[in-house]
mmCIF file of C-alpha atoms in Angstrom:
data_model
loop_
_atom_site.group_PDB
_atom_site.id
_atom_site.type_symbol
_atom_site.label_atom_id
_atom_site.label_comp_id
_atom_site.label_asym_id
_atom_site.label_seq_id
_atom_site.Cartn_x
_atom_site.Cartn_y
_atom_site.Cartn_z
ATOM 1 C CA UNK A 1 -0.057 -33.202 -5.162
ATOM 2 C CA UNK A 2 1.500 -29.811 -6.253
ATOM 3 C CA UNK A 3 -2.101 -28.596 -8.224
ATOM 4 C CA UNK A 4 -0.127 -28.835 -11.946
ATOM 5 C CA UNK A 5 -1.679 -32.119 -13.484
ATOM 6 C CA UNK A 6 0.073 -33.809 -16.375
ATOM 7 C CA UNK A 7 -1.168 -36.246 -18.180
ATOM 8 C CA UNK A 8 -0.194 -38.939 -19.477
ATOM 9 C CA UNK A 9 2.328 -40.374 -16.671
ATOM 10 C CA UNK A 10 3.833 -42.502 -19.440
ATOM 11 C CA UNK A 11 3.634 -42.676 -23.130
ATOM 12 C CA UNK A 12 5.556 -45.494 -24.997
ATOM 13 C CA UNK A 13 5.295 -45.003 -29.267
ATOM 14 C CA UNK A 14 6.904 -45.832 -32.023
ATOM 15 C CA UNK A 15 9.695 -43.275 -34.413
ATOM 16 C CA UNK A 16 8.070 -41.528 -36.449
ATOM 17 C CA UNK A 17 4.619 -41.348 -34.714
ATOM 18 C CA UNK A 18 3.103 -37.803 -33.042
ATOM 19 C CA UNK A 19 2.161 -37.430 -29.291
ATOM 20 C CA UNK A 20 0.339 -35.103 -27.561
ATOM 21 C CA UNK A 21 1.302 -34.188 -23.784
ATOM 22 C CA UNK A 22 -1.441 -32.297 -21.754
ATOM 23 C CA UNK A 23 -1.020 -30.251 -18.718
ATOM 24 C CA UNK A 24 -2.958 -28.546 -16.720
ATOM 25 C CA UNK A 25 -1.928 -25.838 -14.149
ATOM 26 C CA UNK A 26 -2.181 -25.128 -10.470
ATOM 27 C CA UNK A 27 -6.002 -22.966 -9.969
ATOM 28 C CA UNK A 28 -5.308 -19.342 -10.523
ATOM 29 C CA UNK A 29 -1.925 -19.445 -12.446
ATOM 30 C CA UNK A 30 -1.798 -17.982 -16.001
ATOM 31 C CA UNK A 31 1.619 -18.830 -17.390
ATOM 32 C CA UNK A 32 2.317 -22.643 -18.000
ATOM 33 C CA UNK A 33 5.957 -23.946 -19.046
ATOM 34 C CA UNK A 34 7.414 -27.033 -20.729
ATOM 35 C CA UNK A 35 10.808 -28.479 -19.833
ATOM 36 C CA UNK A 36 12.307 -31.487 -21.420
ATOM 37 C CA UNK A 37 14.877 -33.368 -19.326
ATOM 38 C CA UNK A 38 17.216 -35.934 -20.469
ATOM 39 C CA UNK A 39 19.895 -37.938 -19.533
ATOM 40 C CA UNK A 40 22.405 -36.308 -21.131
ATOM 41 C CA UNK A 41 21.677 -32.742 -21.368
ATOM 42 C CA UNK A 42 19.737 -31.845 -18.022
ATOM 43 C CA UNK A 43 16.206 -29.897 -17.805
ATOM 44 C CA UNK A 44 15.758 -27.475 -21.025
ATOM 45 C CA UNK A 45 12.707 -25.023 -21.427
ATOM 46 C CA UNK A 46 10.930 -25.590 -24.467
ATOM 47 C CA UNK A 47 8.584 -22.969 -24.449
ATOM 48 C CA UNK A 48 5.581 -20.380 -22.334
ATOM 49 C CA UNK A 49 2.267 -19.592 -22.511
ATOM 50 C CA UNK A 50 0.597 -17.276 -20.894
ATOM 51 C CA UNK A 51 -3.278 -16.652 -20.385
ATOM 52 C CA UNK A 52 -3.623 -18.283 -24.496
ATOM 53 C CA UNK A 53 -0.490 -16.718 -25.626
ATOM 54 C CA UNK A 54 2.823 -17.729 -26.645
ATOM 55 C CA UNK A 55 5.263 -15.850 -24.211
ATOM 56 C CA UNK A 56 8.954 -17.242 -24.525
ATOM 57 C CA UNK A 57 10.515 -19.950 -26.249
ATOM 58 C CA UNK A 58 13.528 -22.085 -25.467
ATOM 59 C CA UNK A 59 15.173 -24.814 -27.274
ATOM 60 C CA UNK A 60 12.331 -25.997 -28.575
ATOM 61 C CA UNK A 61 12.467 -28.356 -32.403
ATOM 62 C CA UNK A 62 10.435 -27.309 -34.867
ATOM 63 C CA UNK A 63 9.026 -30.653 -35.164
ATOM 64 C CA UNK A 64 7.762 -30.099 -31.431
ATOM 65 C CA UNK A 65 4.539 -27.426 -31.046
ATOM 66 C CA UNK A 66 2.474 -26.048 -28.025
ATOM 67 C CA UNK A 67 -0.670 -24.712 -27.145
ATOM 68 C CA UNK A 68 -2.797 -23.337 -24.226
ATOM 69 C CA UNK A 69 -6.480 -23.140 -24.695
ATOM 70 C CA UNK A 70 -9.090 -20.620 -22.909
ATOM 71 C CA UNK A 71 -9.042 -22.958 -19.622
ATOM 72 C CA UNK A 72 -5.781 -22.568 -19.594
ATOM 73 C CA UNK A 73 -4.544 -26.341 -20.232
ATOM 74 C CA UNK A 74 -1.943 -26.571 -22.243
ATOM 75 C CA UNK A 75 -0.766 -29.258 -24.692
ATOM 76 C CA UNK A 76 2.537 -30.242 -26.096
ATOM 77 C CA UNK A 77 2.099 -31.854 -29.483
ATOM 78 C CA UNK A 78 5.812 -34.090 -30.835
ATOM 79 C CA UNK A 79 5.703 -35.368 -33.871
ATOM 80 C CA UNK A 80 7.686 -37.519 -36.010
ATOM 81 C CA UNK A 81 9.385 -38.687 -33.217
ATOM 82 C CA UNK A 82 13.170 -40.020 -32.746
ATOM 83 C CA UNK A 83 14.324 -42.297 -30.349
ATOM 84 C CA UNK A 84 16.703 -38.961 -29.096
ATOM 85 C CA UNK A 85 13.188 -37.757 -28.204
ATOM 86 C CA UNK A 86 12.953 -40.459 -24.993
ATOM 87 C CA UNK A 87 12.564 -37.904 -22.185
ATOM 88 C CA UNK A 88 10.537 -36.939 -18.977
ATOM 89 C CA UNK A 89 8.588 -33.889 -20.011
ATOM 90 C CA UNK A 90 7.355 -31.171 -17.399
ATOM 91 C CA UNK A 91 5.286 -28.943 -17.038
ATOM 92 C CA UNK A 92 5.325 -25.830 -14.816
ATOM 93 C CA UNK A 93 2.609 -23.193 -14.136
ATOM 94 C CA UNK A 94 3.351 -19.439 -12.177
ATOM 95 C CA UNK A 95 1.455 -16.978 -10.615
ATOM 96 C CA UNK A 96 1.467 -13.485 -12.486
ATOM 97 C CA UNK A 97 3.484 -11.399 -11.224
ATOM 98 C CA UNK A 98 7.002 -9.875 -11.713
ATOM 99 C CA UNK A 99 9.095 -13.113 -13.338
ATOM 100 C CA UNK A 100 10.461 -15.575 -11.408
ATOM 101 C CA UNK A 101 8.940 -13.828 -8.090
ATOM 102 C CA UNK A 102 6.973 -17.315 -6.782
ATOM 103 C CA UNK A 103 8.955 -19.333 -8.539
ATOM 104 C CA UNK A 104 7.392 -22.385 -10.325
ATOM 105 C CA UNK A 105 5.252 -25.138 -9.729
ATOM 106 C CA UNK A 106 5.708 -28.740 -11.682
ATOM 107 C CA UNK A 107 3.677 -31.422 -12.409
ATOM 108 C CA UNK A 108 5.049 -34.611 -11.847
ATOM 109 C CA UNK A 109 5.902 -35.112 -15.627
ATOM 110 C CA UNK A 110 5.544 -37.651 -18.405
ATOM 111 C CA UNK A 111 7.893 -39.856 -18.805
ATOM 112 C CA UNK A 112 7.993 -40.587 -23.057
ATOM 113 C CA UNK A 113 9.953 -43.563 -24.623
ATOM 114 C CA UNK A 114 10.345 -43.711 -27.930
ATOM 115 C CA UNK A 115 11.150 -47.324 -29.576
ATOM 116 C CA UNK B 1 24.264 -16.188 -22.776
ATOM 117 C CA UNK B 2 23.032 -17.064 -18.558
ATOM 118 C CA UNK B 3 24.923 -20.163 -17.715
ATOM 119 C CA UNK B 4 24.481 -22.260 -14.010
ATOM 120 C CA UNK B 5 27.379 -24.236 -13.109
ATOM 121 C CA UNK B 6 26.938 -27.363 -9.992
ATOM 122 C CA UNK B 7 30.513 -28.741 -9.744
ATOM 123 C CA UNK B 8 29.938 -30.926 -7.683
ATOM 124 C CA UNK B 9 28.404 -34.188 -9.401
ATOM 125 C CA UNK B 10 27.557 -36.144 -6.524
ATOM 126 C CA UNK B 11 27.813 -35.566 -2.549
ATOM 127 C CA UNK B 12 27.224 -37.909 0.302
ATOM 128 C CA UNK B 13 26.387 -36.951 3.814
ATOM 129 C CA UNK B 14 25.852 -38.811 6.835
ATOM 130 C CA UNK B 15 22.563 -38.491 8.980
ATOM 131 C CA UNK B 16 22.313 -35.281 11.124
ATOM 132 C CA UNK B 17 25.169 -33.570 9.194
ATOM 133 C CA UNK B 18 25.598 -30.371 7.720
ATOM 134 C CA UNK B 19 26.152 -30.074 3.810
ATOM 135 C CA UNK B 20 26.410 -27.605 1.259
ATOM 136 C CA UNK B 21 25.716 -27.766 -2.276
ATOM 137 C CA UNK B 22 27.413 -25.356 -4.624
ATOM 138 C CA UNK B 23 26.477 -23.409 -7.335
ATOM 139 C CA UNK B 24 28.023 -20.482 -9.755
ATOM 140 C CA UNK B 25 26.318 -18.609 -12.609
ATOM 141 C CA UNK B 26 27.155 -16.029 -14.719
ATOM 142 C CA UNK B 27 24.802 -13.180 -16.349
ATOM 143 C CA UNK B 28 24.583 -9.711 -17.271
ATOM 144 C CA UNK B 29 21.888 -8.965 -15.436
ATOM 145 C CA UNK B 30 21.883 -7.094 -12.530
ATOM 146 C CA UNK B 31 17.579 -8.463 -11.296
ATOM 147 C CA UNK B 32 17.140 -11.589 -11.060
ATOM 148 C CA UNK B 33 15.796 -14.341 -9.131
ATOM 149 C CA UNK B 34 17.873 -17.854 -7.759
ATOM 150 C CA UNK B 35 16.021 -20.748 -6.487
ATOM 151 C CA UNK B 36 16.960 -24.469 -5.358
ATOM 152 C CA UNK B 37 14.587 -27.442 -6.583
ATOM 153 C CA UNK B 38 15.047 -30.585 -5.212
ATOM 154 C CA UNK B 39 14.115 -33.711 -7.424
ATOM 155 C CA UNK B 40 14.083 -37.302 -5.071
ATOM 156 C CA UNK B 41 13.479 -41.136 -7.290
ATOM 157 C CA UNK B 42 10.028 -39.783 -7.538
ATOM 158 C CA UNK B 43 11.411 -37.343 -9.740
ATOM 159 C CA UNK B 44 8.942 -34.708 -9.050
ATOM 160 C CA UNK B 45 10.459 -31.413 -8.716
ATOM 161 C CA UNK B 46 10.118 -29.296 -5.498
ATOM 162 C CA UNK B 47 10.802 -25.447 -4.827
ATOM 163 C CA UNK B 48 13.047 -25.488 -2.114
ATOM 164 C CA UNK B 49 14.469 -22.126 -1.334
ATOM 165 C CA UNK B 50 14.206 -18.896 -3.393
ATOM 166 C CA UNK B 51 16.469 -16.205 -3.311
ATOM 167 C CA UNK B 52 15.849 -11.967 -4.768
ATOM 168 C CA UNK B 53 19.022 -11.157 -6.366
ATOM 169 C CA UNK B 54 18.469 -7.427 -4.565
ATOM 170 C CA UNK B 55 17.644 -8.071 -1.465
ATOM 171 C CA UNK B 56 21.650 -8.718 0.483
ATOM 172 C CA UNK B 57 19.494 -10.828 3.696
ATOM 173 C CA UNK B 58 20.432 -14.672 2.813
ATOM 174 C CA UNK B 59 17.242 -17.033 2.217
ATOM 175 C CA UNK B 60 15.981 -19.473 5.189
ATOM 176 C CA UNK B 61 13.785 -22.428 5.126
ATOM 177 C CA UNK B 62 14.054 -24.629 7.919
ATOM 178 C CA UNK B 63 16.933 -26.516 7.791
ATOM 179 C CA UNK B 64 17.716 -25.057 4.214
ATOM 180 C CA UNK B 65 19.519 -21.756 3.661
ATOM 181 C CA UNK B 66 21.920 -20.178 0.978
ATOM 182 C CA UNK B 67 24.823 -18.093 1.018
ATOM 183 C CA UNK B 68 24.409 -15.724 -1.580
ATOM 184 C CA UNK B 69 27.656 -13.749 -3.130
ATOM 185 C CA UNK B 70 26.643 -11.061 -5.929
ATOM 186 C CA UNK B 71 29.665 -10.418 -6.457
ATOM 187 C CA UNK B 72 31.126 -13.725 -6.997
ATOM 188 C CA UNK B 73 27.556 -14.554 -8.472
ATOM 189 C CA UNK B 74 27.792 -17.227 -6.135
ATOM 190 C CA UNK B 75 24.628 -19.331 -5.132
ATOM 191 C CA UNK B 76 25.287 -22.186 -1.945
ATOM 192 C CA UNK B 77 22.671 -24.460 -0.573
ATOM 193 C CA UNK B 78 23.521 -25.736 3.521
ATOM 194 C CA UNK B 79 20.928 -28.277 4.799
ATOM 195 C CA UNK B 80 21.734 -29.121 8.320
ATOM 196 C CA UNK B 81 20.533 -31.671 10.559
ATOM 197 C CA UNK B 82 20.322 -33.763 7.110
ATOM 198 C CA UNK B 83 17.663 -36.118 7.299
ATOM 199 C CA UNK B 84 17.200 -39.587 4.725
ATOM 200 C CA UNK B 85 14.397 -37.927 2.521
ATOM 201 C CA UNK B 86 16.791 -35.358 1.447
ATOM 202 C CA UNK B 87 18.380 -38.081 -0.645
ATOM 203 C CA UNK B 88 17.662 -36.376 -3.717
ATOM 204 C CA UNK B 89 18.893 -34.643 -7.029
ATOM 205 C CA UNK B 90 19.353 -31.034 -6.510
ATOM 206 C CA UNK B 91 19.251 -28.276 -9.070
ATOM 207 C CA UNK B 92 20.079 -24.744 -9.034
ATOM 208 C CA UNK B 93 18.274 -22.116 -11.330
ATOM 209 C CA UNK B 94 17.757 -18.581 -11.888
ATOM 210 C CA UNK B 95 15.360 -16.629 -13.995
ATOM 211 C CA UNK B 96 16.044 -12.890 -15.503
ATOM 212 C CA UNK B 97 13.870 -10.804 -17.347
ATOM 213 C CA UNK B 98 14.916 -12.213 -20.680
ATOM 214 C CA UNK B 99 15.108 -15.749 -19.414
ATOM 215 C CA UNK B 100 12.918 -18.505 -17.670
ATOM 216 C CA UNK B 101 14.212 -20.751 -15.049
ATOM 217 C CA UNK B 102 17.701 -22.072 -16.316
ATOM 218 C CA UNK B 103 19.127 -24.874 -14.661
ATOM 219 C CA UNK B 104 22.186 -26.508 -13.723
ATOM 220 C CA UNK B 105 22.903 -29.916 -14.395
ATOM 221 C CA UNK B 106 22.571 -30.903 -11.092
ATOM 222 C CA UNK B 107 24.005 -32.448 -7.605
ATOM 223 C CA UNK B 108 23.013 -36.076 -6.346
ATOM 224 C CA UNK B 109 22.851 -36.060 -2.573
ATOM 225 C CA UNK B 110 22.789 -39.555 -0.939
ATOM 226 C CA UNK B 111 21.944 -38.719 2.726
ATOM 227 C CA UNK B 112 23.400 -41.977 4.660
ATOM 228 C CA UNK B 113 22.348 -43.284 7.625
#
């Protein structure tokens, strides 16, 4: 167990419908990330939070959002979904400190199909 | 834009070999941060190895170190003594200021016995 909980571990919906991913991080770490990985084009990041706010942001569609509340749990809202959308979605957390220092720790992902 | 590079698709090694896993990437950065994550069929990633892109001393853990190159921005992973549960997909990443962890696409490892 690496402490970042995601949840949940699978998720099988139609196109066109809206998930919502939730993570939430290791005790103590501020900054939670989301990485898509597919087949064909590897692990991507999507986007950060850190303690609430929106820090960086990746490749991430405009159909896709994120969140992270005052606990610090994040969620990863996808909506109108396409089957191109079938992926295993992480989630990271980090320490604070000077980026990339601890490096980062994953949760063990949710694996979406879309049908 | 940072780019990571694994060449090498797949690699196979036999039990209690030595192997390394290569990786190149290329940024304009001169502070930055390299690590090695290690995904088995669970597909849970794992840190395995970090690296500070300022400090010259090459990372150890275990069985797992890297041969770092600045120069050639050059990024190696050796695992000696290989063992069957290091059968896994291996990625190398980095992270600069302006960047979070980018990966490369990867390097299967089948560790035979």
């Amino acid at each position: 167990d690496s402490g970042v909980t995601q949840t949940p571990k699978h998720l099988i919906t139609a196109t066109g419908q809206r998930v919502t991913l939730r993570c939430s991080p290791r005790s103590g770490d501020l900054s939670v990330y989301w990485y898509q990985q597919s087949l064909d084009q590897g692990l991507q990041f999507l986007i950060q939070y850190y303690n609430g706010e929106e820090r960086a942001k990746g490749n991430i569609l405009e159909r896709f959002s994120a969140q992270q509340f005052p606990d610090l749990h994040s969620e990863l809202n996808l909506s109108s979904l396409e089957l191109g959308d079938s992926a295993l979605y992480f989630c990271a957390s980090s320490v604070d400190g000077p980026f990339g220092a601890y490096g980062y720790t994953f949760g063990s992902g949710t694996r979406l199909t879309v049908v | 834009a940072q780019t990571v590079t694994q060449s090498q698709p797949e690699m196979s090694v036999q039990e209690a070999e030595t192997v390394t896993l290569s990786c190149t990437y290329d940024t304009s950065e001169s502070n930055y941060y390299l690590f090695w994550y290690k995904q088995p069929p669970s597909r849970q990633m794992i840190l395995v190895i970090r690296q500070e892109a300022y400090k010259q001393q090459n990372a150890t853990e275990n069985r797992f170190s890297v041969n770092f190159q600045k120069a050639a921005k050059s990024f190696s992973l050796k695992i000696s003594d290989s063992q069957l549960g290091d059968t896994a997909m291996y990625f190398c990443a980095f992270e600069t200021s302006g960047s979070r962890l980018t990966f490369g696409e990867g390097t299967q490892l089948t560790v035979n016995p």
